[in-house]
Structure formats: structure tokens, C-alpha cells
Amino acid sequence: MTDERKKFYITTPIYYVNDKPHIGSAYPTIAADVMARLHRIVGEDVLFLTGTAEHGSKIAESAEKSGIDIKKFVDENSAKFSLAWDILGIAPDDFIRTTEERHIKAVNLFFTKLKESGKLYEGEYEGWYCIGCESYKKELELVNGLCPLHNRKPEWLKEKNWFFKLSEYGPKLLSAIENDEFRILPASRKNEITSFIKLGLEDIAVSRRTAKFALALPWDPSQTIYVWLDELFNYCSAIGYADDREKYNHYWPANFHVVGKDIIKFHCVIWPALLLAIGEKLPEAVFAHGFFTFGGQKMSKTLGNVIDPVEMADKYTADALRYFLLREVPFGQDGDVSEEKLKARYNADLADGLGNLFSRVTNMIEKYMDGQIEEFVDSPKDLGSAWESFYNFDFAQGLTDIWKEIAWANQLIDKTKPWELVESEPEKVKALLLNLAALLLDIALKLSPVMPDTSQKIKSILESGDIKKPEPLFKKVE
Ligand code: MSP
């Protein structure tokens, strides 16, 4: 049986298992989850992929420090990611781990094809390698001899490597990007990448001589596969590149790779060039989001200002965290977050805004209509603008529009004062409440990709047709 539905394949970066999930890794995963939910609601055949990156020196180093056997270390840490995503209401269709057999098989095949393409050659490389970044650094990228992203001294490596002729791909990439055959969003990132390509691309090393806990090159076991290439290929290995060509041909190319702005060169230059080399289609689009700071400072473990998303979800609910991250900072821009800001939005927008509207409407239905909703009035069903914004990754705008409706409904109740009207005009009050109930159902549907639990609660209580003292949706936090 063939599936006639439109397919939608969306991915997140796969996260290094040297650390537990933090707010930065939760961010693209929540955004991709919202997109996946949205495309599922409209009936598309969605594949939402996330996972963990488990090879390389960085992981080996962390495992060593922890004193745990490396296999056990990656198993335990990878499980922390799936558990965290579950707690945050994130529902991927698949979770890929780079230590899985299906991935290793696909990477071997990928490298064999790459070798056959004639685009690899042997050479010598000399340079500074930062284990934190898992990449070589140019002299001018270092600050006082340190990698500015990891505050650590890179190692000077001089070794024989296999190289990929990336330098040959500039013109092809430029034309694909400029005519939007391969889209890079937002536009500022597209400009950044095209300017970078115009400066001229250099060949890159695709193997290393000494990396720990990495896969061997299929034709030269003295060399290990550069972890970034191993990782990038997850997008293909997960959908059956090596063992299920039918599935692979159905889902590839990806509709969206959601990534952070820190890794766009890998995704918008190296990845498409590799795909061209092995004769595969380019992904349709990459969307790059911005970075969070905390109180204006970079978030880092050493500074001790990392926000734990699971802790925040425990305290404020997963839906509140999802709402906050997508509402506070326009997706694609940098922004500052803190628990204070989360609490402020929780109390104002959720407890006093949506929560209050829901309590007022349900309480009045209970009091003035005996809790009975026999039939819903036709709701406006204007899903247009909010969802259109969501479709374009403009979550903040879509949510702002929904909250305008919430504010409007709360004001309408303040103005009409149903509690004063109910004696003299009970029918009018009943009509008003039925309209508000319909509006709430509409809001619940619009919000469902971002706040699935809350949406379900509103829907099941209102649609039960018999309303009795529902719990508040959000209890105020002092
Ligand atoms: N393993 C690579 C990705 C390979 S994808 C084929 C990697 N992993 S990572 O765990 O270090 O980071 C993954 C992503 O986390 C970053 O690209 C970024 O999307 C996100 N973030 C990490 N810190 C962040 C912030 N402070 N703010 C927002 N997002 C951040 O890179």
C-alpha cells in the first residue's frame, strides 16, 4: 500500500553525550517537535528524528574522567536525553545513536562511496585541534592561544589524513543556495554562508590518525573517521540508507534540518558538498536558531549558570517551559533567558492569562448553566494566522497572536459582567458563555503543537459537556 500523504522529514542536531541535556539542547528539539506536531495535525506523513552523538575524543575523555566503562557511559547518557525529551513532551518518531549498528553500517557505505567518487586524497595536516569543538581551528580564531568557545588550549596535531576536495564545490553550492534549491534560513544566515563560500573553500580532513573511540576508515584502518562526518550522516542512516532503500527514498531529502547557528558551516557547506560527492539530493532547508545567554553571560558549566530544562519542567510544567522558550526569543535570534523571566511569563501569561480565562468560563458555566454544555456554537475556526507563523518557525509571533485573543476574551468578560446580567438576561449570558467555550476550544487547538498537555486538558473538560470544578490550569508561583 502506498502512502499518498505528503511527507515531512525534520531533524535536530544529535547531541554529544558527554553532558546531560540542557536548555540549549532542549531548544531545537522543542522547536522541531512543534513543527512535527503541526504537520501531523494537518495529516502529513511526518518523520521527526533526534538522537545522540557518541563517538570521538570528547566523549572518550569524559568517560575516562567519570571512571565508567565507555559503552556503559554512552548508554546511560543517551538514555538521559530520551528521558528528558519524554518529560518535556517531545515525541520523536525515531531516535538515532551513532553507536548503533544501522548507523555504523551506513557510515561505512557512505565512506566507500566517497572514496569511489575520487574526491578523497591523502595528505599531511598540521594545525590546532580543539577537542571541545571536535574541529581544527585557524590561528586567528584563537584568543590568547585558547579556543574562545571552550576556554581550552587546542592540541597541535601533525598527521597524515585523508582529505576531501571541498574546494571544488564552491560554485555548485553557491548556485544551489542562491536560487533556493537549498534554502538557508533566516536570511542573515544565508548571507553569512554565501559570503563565506565566496572567500574560497579549503579542502578538509575527513579522517584522523589518533582519535579515540571513533570508527575506522573502511579501506585504511590506521585512520579513524572524523566524528563530524560520522555525525552528519545520521540524517541518512536513520532512514535506512544502508538497509531500507524504499524508506530512504521516501523520506530523503530532509525537509528541514533544525540546527544552532554555531554549526551552520557543517550543515550548510560541508554536508551538502558531501552529498553532492556521493550523488545524493541536497536537503531542502536548514533553519538556524540563535543562542541563549543567561543574565547576558554565555551559559556554561564552569560558570554554573546552566538552566536544567527537566528541573524547570518539574517546577513550572513542560508546557510552560515550551511556551516560554518559544515566546521569549524569536526563533533565529539570540536572546537572554533566566528562571526569573520564566516565572514572570508563567504568572502573567499562563496563570493570569489563559488559566484565568479558562477558570472564569468554566466556573460560570458551572454556576449559571449547571455545568451543562449541550451543544457548542460554531467556533470561528480561524487557525490561519497563528499556524501560518508557526509554519515559518515564527513561534513568538504565532503565540503573541493567540494571546491577543485571550486578552480580548478576558476583557469581554470584564466589560459584560455576566454576574450582574444573569438575573435579568440569562439567555444572553448563556450565549456569551457558549461563545467563550467555543473560543477556548479554538485556542486549545491552535496551541496544541506548542502546549499539547494544556490543550488536551482544555479540550477534554469542555467536551465532556458536564463541567464540575476543574483544577486551575496553572497555579500561580510566588
Ligand atoms: N554533535 C554536534 C551536532 C551534530 S549534528 C549532525 C553538536 N552537539 S552539541 O551537543 O554540542 O550541541 C548541539 C546543539 O545544541 C547546538 O547546535 C545548538 O543547537 C544547541 N545549543 C547548545 N548550547 C546552546 C545555547 N546556549 N543556546 C541555544 N542553543 C544551544 O554540536
Short mmCIF file of C-alpha atoms and ligand atoms in Angstrom, two decimals:
data_model
loop_
_atom_site.label_atom_id
_atom_site.label_comp_id
_atom_site.label_asym_id
_atom_site.label_seq_id
_atom_site.Cartn_x
_atom_site.Cartn_y
_atom_site.Cartn_z
CA MET A 1 0.00 0.00 0.00
CA THR A 2 1.41 3.36 -0.90
CA ASP A 3 1.06 6.34 1.35
CA GLU A 4 -0.36 9.25 -0.63
CA ARG A 5 0.18 11.79 2.10
CA LYS A 6 2.78 14.50 1.79
CA LYS A 7 5.91 13.50 3.72
CA PHE A 8 7.64 15.79 6.17
CA TYR A 9 11.09 14.83 7.45
CA ILE A 10 12.53 17.09 10.15
CA THR A 11 15.69 16.63 12.23
CA THR A 12 17.55 18.16 15.18
CA PRO A 13 21.30 18.09 15.80
CA ILE A 14 22.37 14.90 17.55
CA TYR A 15 23.70 15.79 20.97
CA TYR A 16 27.04 14.91 22.49
CA VAL A 17 26.60 12.51 25.37
CA ASN A 18 29.46 13.99 27.39
CA ASP A 19 26.84 16.02 29.21
CA LYS A 20 23.18 15.79 30.21
CA PRO A 21 20.56 17.74 28.24
CA HIS A 22 20.47 21.47 28.94
CA ILE A 23 18.29 24.32 27.84
CA GLY A 24 20.38 24.78 24.66
CA SER A 25 19.81 21.21 23.51
CA ALA A 26 16.14 21.29 24.58
CA TYR A 27 15.58 24.36 22.38
CA PRO A 28 15.96 22.97 18.83
CA THR A 29 14.32 19.70 19.98
CA ILE A 30 11.21 21.51 21.25
CA ALA A 31 11.05 23.61 18.06
CA ALA A 32 11.29 20.53 15.85
CA ASP A 33 8.66 18.79 17.98
CA VAL A 34 6.26 21.71 17.47
CA MET A 35 6.81 21.56 13.71
CA ALA A 36 6.32 17.79 13.70
CA ARG A 37 3.07 18.08 15.68
CA LEU A 38 1.79 20.80 13.39
CA HIS A 39 2.48 18.78 10.26
CA ARG A 40 0.91 15.68 11.84
CA ILE A 41 -2.29 17.59 12.70
CA VAL A 42 -2.77 18.61 9.08
CA GLY A 43 -2.41 14.97 8.06
CA GLU A 44 1.12 14.74 6.72
CA ASP A 45 3.34 11.68 6.96
CA VAL A 46 5.85 13.02 9.49
CA LEU A 47 9.23 11.68 10.45
CA PHE A 48 10.79 13.62 13.30
CA LEU A 49 14.31 12.47 14.12
CA THR A 50 16.60 13.32 17.02
CA GLY A 51 19.39 11.39 18.71
CA THR A 52 22.83 11.34 20.27
CA ALA A 53 26.41 11.66 19.01
CA GLU A 54 28.52 9.13 20.86
CA HIS A 55 31.90 8.91 19.13
CA GLY A 56 35.11 10.88 19.44
CA SER A 57 37.80 12.15 21.75
CA LYS A 58 35.48 14.45 23.66
CA ILE A 59 33.24 11.56 24.71
CA ALA A 60 36.21 9.29 25.42
CA GLU A 61 37.73 11.98 27.62
CA SER A 62 34.51 12.46 29.65
CA ALA A 63 34.03 8.73 30.07
CA GLU A 64 37.59 8.41 31.33
CA LYS A 65 37.08 11.22 33.82
CA SER A 66 33.91 9.62 35.13
CA GLY A 67 35.69 6.30 35.55
CA ILE A 68 32.80 4.44 33.91
CA ASP A 69 33.33 1.98 31.07
CA ILE A 70 32.74 3.88 27.83
CA LYS A 71 29.94 1.71 26.48
CA LYS A 72 28.08 2.00 29.76
CA PHE A 73 28.79 5.73 29.87
CA VAL A 74 27.27 6.42 26.44
CA ASP A 75 24.30 4.14 27.11
CA GLU A 76 23.49 5.89 30.36
CA ASN A 77 23.91 9.38 28.99
CA SER A 78 21.99 8.73 25.81
CA ALA A 79 19.12 7.43 27.95
CA LYS A 80 19.12 10.73 29.85
CA PHE A 81 18.32 12.50 26.60
CA SER A 82 15.38 10.29 25.67
CA LEU A 83 14.04 10.54 29.19
CA ALA A 84 14.36 14.33 29.23
CA TRP A 85 12.59 14.62 25.88
CA ASP A 86 9.79 12.48 27.22
CA ILE A 87 9.41 14.73 30.26
CA LEU A 88 9.38 17.81 28.01
CA GLY A 89 6.53 16.42 25.90
CA ILE A 90 8.82 15.86 22.92
CA ALA A 91 7.70 12.93 20.79
CA PRO A 92 10.26 11.99 18.11
CA ASP A 93 9.39 9.23 15.65
CA ASP A 94 12.92 7.89 15.82
CA PHE A 95 16.00 8.33 17.99
CA ILE A 96 19.36 7.58 16.37
CA ARG A 97 22.56 6.78 18.24
CA THR A 98 25.84 6.83 16.35
CA THR A 99 26.96 3.65 18.15
CA GLU A 100 24.06 1.69 16.65
CA GLU A 101 24.73 -0.96 14.04
CA ARG A 102 22.38 0.62 11.45
CA HIS A 103 24.37 3.84 11.67
CA ILE A 104 27.83 2.24 11.54
CA LYS A 105 26.83 0.19 8.50
CA ALA A 106 25.56 3.30 6.73
CA VAL A 107 28.68 5.34 7.56
CA ASN A 108 30.88 2.60 6.11
CA LEU A 109 28.86 2.60 2.93
CA PHE A 110 28.95 6.39 2.81
CA PHE A 111 32.77 6.42 3.08
CA THR A 112 33.12 3.70 0.50
CA LYS A 113 31.04 5.82 -1.92
CA LEU A 114 33.05 8.88 -1.04
CA LYS A 115 36.28 7.08 -1.84
CA GLU A 116 34.84 5.87 -5.16
CA SER A 117 33.87 9.42 -6.05
CA GLY A 118 37.55 10.26 -6.48
CA LYS A 119 37.15 13.28 -4.24
CA LEU A 120 39.42 11.97 -1.48
CA TYR A 121 43.21 12.11 -1.38
CA GLU A 122 45.97 11.54 1.17
CA GLY A 123 47.84 14.46 2.63
CA GLU A 124 49.52 15.91 5.68
CA TYR A 125 47.71 18.13 8.11
CA GLU A 126 49.19 20.40 10.66
CA GLY A 127 47.14 22.61 12.90
CA TRP A 128 45.41 23.36 16.19
CA TYR A 129 42.66 20.88 17.09
CA CYS A 130 40.09 21.74 19.76
CA ILE A 131 38.57 18.64 21.32
CA GLY A 132 35.65 20.71 22.67
CA CYS A 133 34.67 21.72 19.12
CA GLU A 134 35.94 18.46 17.62
CA SER A 135 37.48 20.53 14.83
CA TYR A 136 40.64 22.23 13.65
CA LYS A 137 40.95 25.93 14.48
CA LYS A 138 42.68 28.62 12.47
CA GLU A 139 45.35 30.62 14.29
CA LEU A 140 43.21 33.77 14.02
CA GLU A 141 40.21 32.03 15.64
CA LEU A 142 42.16 31.58 18.88
CA VAL A 143 42.13 34.13 21.68
CA ASN A 144 45.35 34.24 23.71
CA GLY A 145 46.12 30.81 22.34
CA LEU A 146 42.83 29.37 23.62
CA CYS A 147 39.68 28.23 21.86
CA PRO A 148 37.24 31.01 22.83
CA LEU A 149 34.27 28.63 22.84
CA HIS A 150 35.80 26.17 25.26
CA ASN A 151 38.46 28.20 27.01
CA ARG A 152 40.97 25.45 26.49
CA LYS A 153 44.27 25.15 24.70
CA PRO A 154 43.91 23.22 21.47
CA GLU A 155 46.39 20.46 20.62
CA TRP A 156 48.92 20.89 17.83
CA LEU A 157 48.40 17.96 15.50
CA LYS A 158 50.59 16.97 12.64
CA GLU A 159 49.40 13.87 10.91
CA LYS A 160 48.72 12.03 7.73
CA ASN A 161 45.00 12.29 6.89
CA TRP A 162 42.58 11.66 4.11
CA PHE A 163 41.22 14.88 2.61
CA PHE A 164 38.00 15.77 0.81
CA LYS A 165 38.14 18.20 -2.11
CA LEU A 166 35.68 20.66 -0.60
CA SER A 167 37.42 23.46 -2.50
CA GLU A 168 35.85 22.20 -5.75
CA TYR A 169 32.28 22.69 -4.53
CA GLY A 170 32.04 26.46 -4.09
CA PRO A 171 30.27 27.35 -7.36
CA LYS A 172 27.77 24.46 -7.17
CA LEU A 173 26.88 25.25 -3.57
CA LEU A 174 26.54 28.94 -4.26
CA SER A 175 24.14 28.40 -7.11
CA ALA A 176 22.03 25.91 -5.10
CA ILE A 177 21.86 28.34 -2.19
CA GLU A 178 21.29 31.48 -4.20
CA ASN A 179 18.40 30.08 -6.20
CA ASP A 180 16.90 28.47 -3.07
CA GLU A 181 17.19 24.93 -4.31
CA PHE A 182 18.87 24.52 -0.91
CA ARG A 183 17.34 27.06 1.48
CA ILE A 184 19.15 28.54 4.44
CA LEU A 185 17.01 30.39 6.96
CA PRO A 186 16.84 33.02 8.35
CA ALA A 187 18.16 35.25 5.56
CA SER A 188 21.01 36.58 7.71
CA ARG A 189 22.47 33.05 7.90
CA LYS A 190 22.11 32.58 4.17
CA ASN A 191 24.18 35.75 3.67
CA GLU A 192 26.74 34.58 6.17
CA ILE A 193 27.18 31.29 4.31
CA THR A 194 27.30 32.77 0.81
CA SER A 195 29.93 35.31 1.92
CA PHE A 196 31.94 32.50 3.49
CA ILE A 197 31.82 30.41 0.31
CA LYS A 198 32.81 33.41 -1.82
CA LEU A 199 36.02 33.76 0.20
CA GLY A 200 37.03 30.38 -1.24
CA LEU A 201 36.67 26.95 0.36
CA GLU A 202 39.58 24.88 1.63
CA ASP A 203 39.77 21.09 1.50
CA ILE A 204 39.02 19.36 4.79
CA ALA A 205 40.48 16.37 6.59
CA VAL A 206 37.91 13.58 6.82
CA SER A 207 39.97 11.20 8.92
CA ARG A 208 42.31 11.36 11.87
CA ARG A 209 45.18 9.19 12.95
CA THR A 210 44.74 9.17 16.66
CA ALA A 211 41.13 9.89 17.63
CA LYS A 212 39.79 7.76 20.46
CA PHE A 213 36.51 5.87 20.30
CA ALA A 214 35.95 6.56 16.61
CA LEU A 215 35.07 4.40 13.61
CA ALA A 216 37.88 3.12 11.38
CA LEU A 217 38.08 4.08 7.70
CA PRO A 218 36.86 1.05 5.76
CA TRP A 219 39.94 0.92 3.48
CA ASP A 220 42.58 2.21 5.91
CA PRO A 221 42.07 1.03 9.49
CA SER A 222 45.07 3.03 10.68
CA GLN A 223 42.82 6.08 10.30
CA THR A 224 39.60 6.94 12.12
CA ILE A 225 36.62 8.74 10.61
CA TYR A 226 36.37 12.37 11.56
CA VAL A 227 33.48 12.45 14.08
CA TRP A 228 31.64 15.33 12.47
CA LEU A 229 31.21 13.36 9.24
CA ASP A 230 30.13 10.31 11.19
CA GLU A 231 27.54 12.52 12.95
CA LEU A 232 26.22 14.34 9.88
CA PHE A 233 25.43 11.07 8.23
CA ASN A 234 22.88 10.22 10.96
CA TYR A 235 20.27 12.05 8.90
CA CYS A 236 20.60 9.38 6.22
CA SER A 237 21.48 6.33 8.30
CA ALA A 238 18.33 6.66 10.43
CA ILE A 239 16.02 6.41 7.43
CA GLY A 240 17.57 3.26 6.01
CA TYR A 241 20.46 4.42 3.80
CA ALA A 242 22.19 1.05 4.27
CA ASP A 243 19.29 -1.32 4.83
CA ASP A 244 15.94 0.06 3.68
CA ARG A 245 16.22 1.84 0.38
CA GLU A 246 12.47 2.16 -0.03
CA LYS A 247 12.15 4.06 3.22
CA TYR A 248 15.23 6.08 2.41
CA ASN A 249 13.92 7.14 -1.00
CA HIS A 250 10.59 8.03 0.53
CA TYR A 251 11.92 10.39 3.22
CA TRP A 252 15.11 11.78 1.72
CA PRO A 253 15.76 14.66 1.17
CA ALA A 254 15.00 16.09 4.61
CA ASN A 255 12.54 18.96 4.60
CA PHE A 256 14.29 20.71 7.47
CA HIS A 257 17.45 20.34 9.48
CA VAL A 258 16.99 22.49 12.60
CA VAL A 259 20.41 23.48 13.98
CA GLY A 260 22.09 26.10 16.15
CA LYS A 261 23.97 28.94 14.49
CA ASP A 262 27.23 27.51 15.86
CA ILE A 263 27.10 24.54 13.50
CA ILE A 264 25.88 26.02 10.23
CA LYS A 265 29.15 25.64 8.32
CA PHE A 266 28.97 21.91 8.92
CA HIS A 267 25.34 21.82 7.80
CA CYS A 268 25.32 24.39 5.00
CA VAL A 269 28.76 23.87 3.41
CA ILE A 270 30.35 20.53 4.29
CA TRP A 271 27.18 18.42 4.44
CA PRO A 272 25.72 19.46 1.06
CA ALA A 273 29.14 19.11 -0.62
CA LEU A 274 29.49 15.56 0.71
CA LEU A 275 26.00 14.71 -0.51
CA LEU A 276 26.82 16.04 -3.98
CA ALA A 277 30.01 13.96 -3.99
CA ILE A 278 28.13 10.71 -3.34
CA GLY A 279 25.33 11.61 -5.75
CA GLU A 280 22.58 12.22 -3.18
CA LYS A 281 19.97 15.00 -3.19
CA LEU A 282 20.52 18.09 -1.08
CA PRO A 283 18.29 18.68 1.94
CA GLU A 284 15.52 21.16 1.22
CA ALA A 285 16.32 23.57 4.04
CA VAL A 286 18.36 24.33 7.13
CA PHE A 287 16.88 26.58 9.80
CA ALA A 288 19.46 28.02 12.21
CA HIS A 289 18.35 29.27 15.61
CA GLY A 290 20.19 31.69 17.87
CA PHE A 291 21.92 31.22 21.18
CA PHE A 292 20.72 31.70 24.73
CA THR A 293 22.67 33.71 27.22
CA PHE A 294 21.91 33.84 30.92
CA GLY A 295 21.82 37.28 32.50
CA GLY A 296 23.84 38.46 29.49
CA GLN A 297 26.53 35.80 30.04
CA LYS A 298 27.34 32.75 27.97
CA MET A 299 25.83 29.68 29.60
CA SER A 300 28.42 27.20 30.70
CA LYS A 301 29.03 24.53 33.28
CA THR A 302 32.11 26.32 34.58
CA LEU A 303 30.09 29.48 35.20
CA GLY A 304 27.44 27.35 36.90
CA ASN A 305 24.58 29.15 35.18
CA VAL A 306 23.21 26.31 33.06
CA ILE A 307 19.42 26.01 33.27
CA ASP A 308 18.22 22.44 33.68
CA PRO A 309 15.13 22.00 31.49
CA VAL A 310 13.90 18.97 33.44
CA GLU A 311 14.06 20.89 36.72
CA MET A 312 12.16 23.78 35.13
CA ALA A 313 9.51 21.42 33.76
CA ASP A 314 9.09 19.87 37.22
CA LYS A 315 8.54 23.26 38.74
CA TYR A 316 6.50 25.02 36.05
CA THR A 317 5.25 22.16 33.79
CA ALA A 318 6.70 21.12 30.44
CA ASP A 319 4.11 23.15 28.54
CA ALA A 320 5.13 26.30 30.39
CA LEU A 321 8.79 25.78 29.53
CA ARG A 322 7.95 25.10 25.86
CA TYR A 323 5.80 28.21 25.78
CA PHE A 324 8.45 30.35 27.46
CA LEU A 325 11.35 29.33 25.22
CA LEU A 326 9.40 29.87 22.02
CA ARG A 327 7.66 33.06 23.13
CA GLU A 328 10.53 34.85 24.86
CA VAL A 329 13.03 34.86 22.00
CA PRO A 330 12.09 34.98 18.29
CA PHE A 331 13.39 31.74 16.78
CA GLY A 332 16.52 32.57 14.82
CA GLN A 333 17.66 35.39 17.10
CA ASP A 334 19.87 35.35 20.19
CA GLY A 335 18.21 36.02 23.50
CA ASP A 336 18.63 36.10 27.22
CA VAL A 337 16.78 33.66 29.48
CA SER A 338 16.56 33.12 33.22
CA GLU A 339 14.27 31.49 35.75
CA GLU A 340 13.01 34.95 36.73
CA LYS A 341 11.85 35.57 33.19
CA LEU A 342 10.23 32.15 33.00
CA LYS A 343 8.39 32.78 36.27
CA ALA A 344 7.20 36.21 35.13
CA ARG A 345 5.74 34.80 31.91
CA TYR A 346 4.28 31.84 33.76
CA ASN A 347 2.39 34.06 36.18
CA ALA A 348 1.34 36.76 33.72
CA ASP A 349 0.62 34.86 30.50
CA LEU A 350 -0.30 31.42 31.79
CA ALA A 351 -1.80 31.77 35.28
CA ASP A 352 -3.39 35.22 34.84
CA GLY A 353 -3.98 35.00 31.09
CA LEU A 354 -5.01 31.64 29.69
CA GLY A 355 -5.54 29.99 33.09
CA ASN A 356 -7.76 32.78 34.34
CA LEU A 357 -9.87 32.79 31.20
CA PHE A 358 -10.39 29.05 31.47
CA SER A 359 -11.33 29.23 35.17
CA ARG A 360 -13.75 32.11 34.68
CA VAL A 361 -15.53 30.49 31.76
CA THR A 362 -15.79 27.05 33.35
CA ASN A 363 -16.84 28.46 36.75
CA MET A 364 -19.62 30.49 35.20
CA ILE A 365 -20.79 27.55 33.10
CA GLU A 366 -20.99 25.54 36.29
CA LYS A 367 -22.81 28.25 38.19
CA TYR A 368 -25.14 29.68 35.58
CA MET A 369 -25.67 26.68 33.32
CA ASP A 370 -25.44 23.87 35.84
CA GLY A 371 -22.19 22.81 34.20
CA GLN A 372 -24.03 21.64 31.11
CA ILE A 373 -22.92 22.29 27.56
CA GLU A 374 -25.46 20.63 25.32
CA GLU A 375 -24.13 21.89 22.05
CA PHE A 376 -21.25 24.03 21.00
CA VAL A 377 -21.81 27.08 18.88
CA ASP A 378 -19.80 27.13 15.70
CA SER A 379 -16.42 28.49 16.59
CA PRO A 380 -14.63 30.96 14.34
CA LYS A 381 -12.03 28.26 13.35
CA ASP A 382 -9.59 30.86 12.20
CA LEU A 383 -6.41 28.85 12.55
CA GLY A 384 -4.84 30.84 9.77
CA SER A 385 -2.55 33.42 11.17
CA ALA A 386 -1.08 31.67 14.23
CA TRP A 387 -0.37 28.46 12.36
CA GLU A 388 1.00 30.32 9.38
CA SER A 389 3.53 31.91 11.71
CA PHE A 390 4.35 28.52 13.24
CA TYR A 391 4.88 27.06 9.77
CA ASN A 392 7.52 29.71 9.19
CA PHE A 393 9.23 28.99 12.53
CA ASP A 394 7.90 32.30 13.83
CA PHE A 395 6.64 30.80 17.07
CA ALA A 396 6.86 34.06 19.01
CA GLN A 397 4.52 35.83 16.58
CA GLY A 398 2.01 32.98 16.47
CA LEU A 399 1.87 32.87 20.27
CA THR A 400 1.57 36.65 20.50
CA ASP A 401 -1.47 36.48 18.22
CA ILE A 402 -3.10 33.75 20.30
CA TRP A 403 -2.50 35.76 23.47
CA LYS A 404 -4.23 38.77 21.91
CA GLU A 405 -7.35 36.66 21.65
CA ILE A 406 -7.00 35.54 25.25
CA ALA A 407 -6.68 39.15 26.41
CA TRP A 408 -9.66 40.14 24.28
CA ALA A 409 -11.84 37.41 25.83
CA ASN A 410 -10.82 38.34 29.37
CA GLN A 411 -11.67 41.97 28.65
CA LEU A 412 -15.01 41.00 27.18
CA ILE A 413 -15.90 39.26 30.44
CA ASP A 414 -14.78 42.32 32.45
CA LYS A 415 -16.95 44.56 30.29
CA THR A 416 -20.09 42.43 30.04
CA LYS A 417 -20.05 41.43 33.73
CA PRO A 418 -22.16 38.29 33.27
CA TRP A 419 -22.60 38.03 37.09
CA GLU A 420 -24.67 41.25 37.04
CA LEU A 421 -26.57 40.30 33.92
CA VAL A 422 -27.51 36.76 34.75
CA GLU A 423 -30.70 37.61 36.71
CA SER A 424 -32.24 39.83 34.08
CA GLU A 425 -30.87 38.30 30.86
CA PRO A 426 -29.97 34.63 31.44
CA GLU A 427 -30.21 33.75 27.75
CA LYS A 428 -27.72 36.42 26.81
CA VAL A 429 -25.27 35.16 29.43
CA LYS A 430 -25.70 31.59 28.25
CA ALA A 431 -24.98 32.62 24.64
CA LEU A 432 -21.91 34.54 25.74
CA LEU A 433 -20.54 31.59 27.72
CA LEU A 434 -21.12 29.17 24.86
CA ASN A 435 -19.25 31.50 22.57
CA LEU A 436 -16.39 31.77 25.02
CA ALA A 437 -16.27 27.98 25.43
CA ALA A 438 -16.04 27.66 21.65
CA LEU A 439 -13.28 30.25 21.55
CA LEU A 440 -11.37 28.32 24.23
CA LEU A 441 -11.65 25.13 22.19
CA ASP A 442 -10.31 27.01 19.23
CA ILE A 443 -7.40 28.35 21.26
CA ALA A 444 -6.71 24.84 22.57
CA LEU A 445 -6.42 23.54 19.02
CA LYS A 446 -4.17 26.39 17.91
CA LEU A 447 -1.94 25.89 20.92
CA SER A 448 -1.75 22.12 20.66
CA PRO A 449 1.61 21.90 18.82
CA VAL A 450 3.28 24.10 21.45
CA MET A 451 1.34 23.09 24.59
CA PRO A 452 -0.01 19.59 23.98
CA ASP A 453 -0.95 18.79 27.60
CA THR A 454 -2.76 22.04 28.30
CA SER A 455 -4.58 21.79 25.01
CA GLN A 456 -5.74 18.27 25.83
CA LYS A 457 -6.92 19.33 29.31
CA ILE A 458 -9.00 22.21 27.97
CA LYS A 459 -10.48 20.05 25.27
CA SER A 460 -11.41 17.10 27.45
CA ILE A 461 -13.02 19.24 30.16
CA LEU A 462 -15.05 21.37 27.78
CA GLU A 463 -16.04 18.49 25.54
CA SER A 464 -17.15 16.35 28.46
CA GLY A 465 -20.27 18.52 28.38
CA ASP A 466 -20.56 18.33 32.17
CA ILE A 467 -18.25 20.75 33.93
CA LYS A 468 -17.50 20.38 37.62
CA LYS A 469 -14.89 22.50 39.38
CA PRO A 470 -11.92 21.89 37.13
CA GLU A 471 -8.47 22.34 38.66
CA PRO A 472 -6.75 25.56 37.61
CA LEU A 473 -4.58 25.03 34.52
CA PHE A 474 -1.64 26.88 36.10
CA LYS A 475 -1.26 27.61 39.80
CA LYS A 476 0.50 30.89 40.45
CA VAL A 477 4.11 30.59 41.60
CA GLU A 478 5.24 33.17 44.16
N1 MSP B 1 27.18 16.72 17.94
C1 MSP B 1 27.10 18.03 17.37
C2 MSP B 1 25.94 18.13 16.40
C3 MSP B 1 25.98 17.14 15.26
S1 MSP B 1 24.61 17.28 14.21
C4 MSP B 1 24.95 16.27 12.94
C5 MSP B 1 26.92 19.09 18.47
N2 MSP B 1 26.37 18.68 19.62
S2 MSP B 1 26.14 19.59 20.92
O1 MSP B 1 25.52 18.74 21.87
O2 MSP B 1 27.35 20.22 21.30
O3 MSP B 1 25.20 20.79 20.58
C6 MSP B 1 24.09 20.68 19.76
C7 MSP B 1 23.27 21.93 19.66
O4 MSP B 1 22.84 22.41 20.94
C8 MSP B 1 23.89 23.19 19.06
O5 MSP B 1 23.96 23.26 17.71
C9 MSP B 1 22.82 24.16 19.44
O6 MSP B 1 21.73 23.91 18.56
C10 MSP B 1 22.40 23.74 20.80
N3 MSP B 1 22.95 24.60 21.82
C11 MSP B 1 23.97 24.36 22.69
N4 MSP B 1 24.10 25.43 23.53
C12 MSP B 1 23.19 26.39 23.24
C13 MSP B 1 22.80 27.63 23.80
N5 MSP B 1 23.42 28.19 24.83
N6 MSP B 1 21.73 28.25 23.23
C14 MSP B 1 20.99 27.69 22.21
N7 MSP B 1 21.34 26.53 21.68
C15 MSP B 1 22.50 25.90 22.07
O7 MSP B 1 27.22 20.22 18.23
#
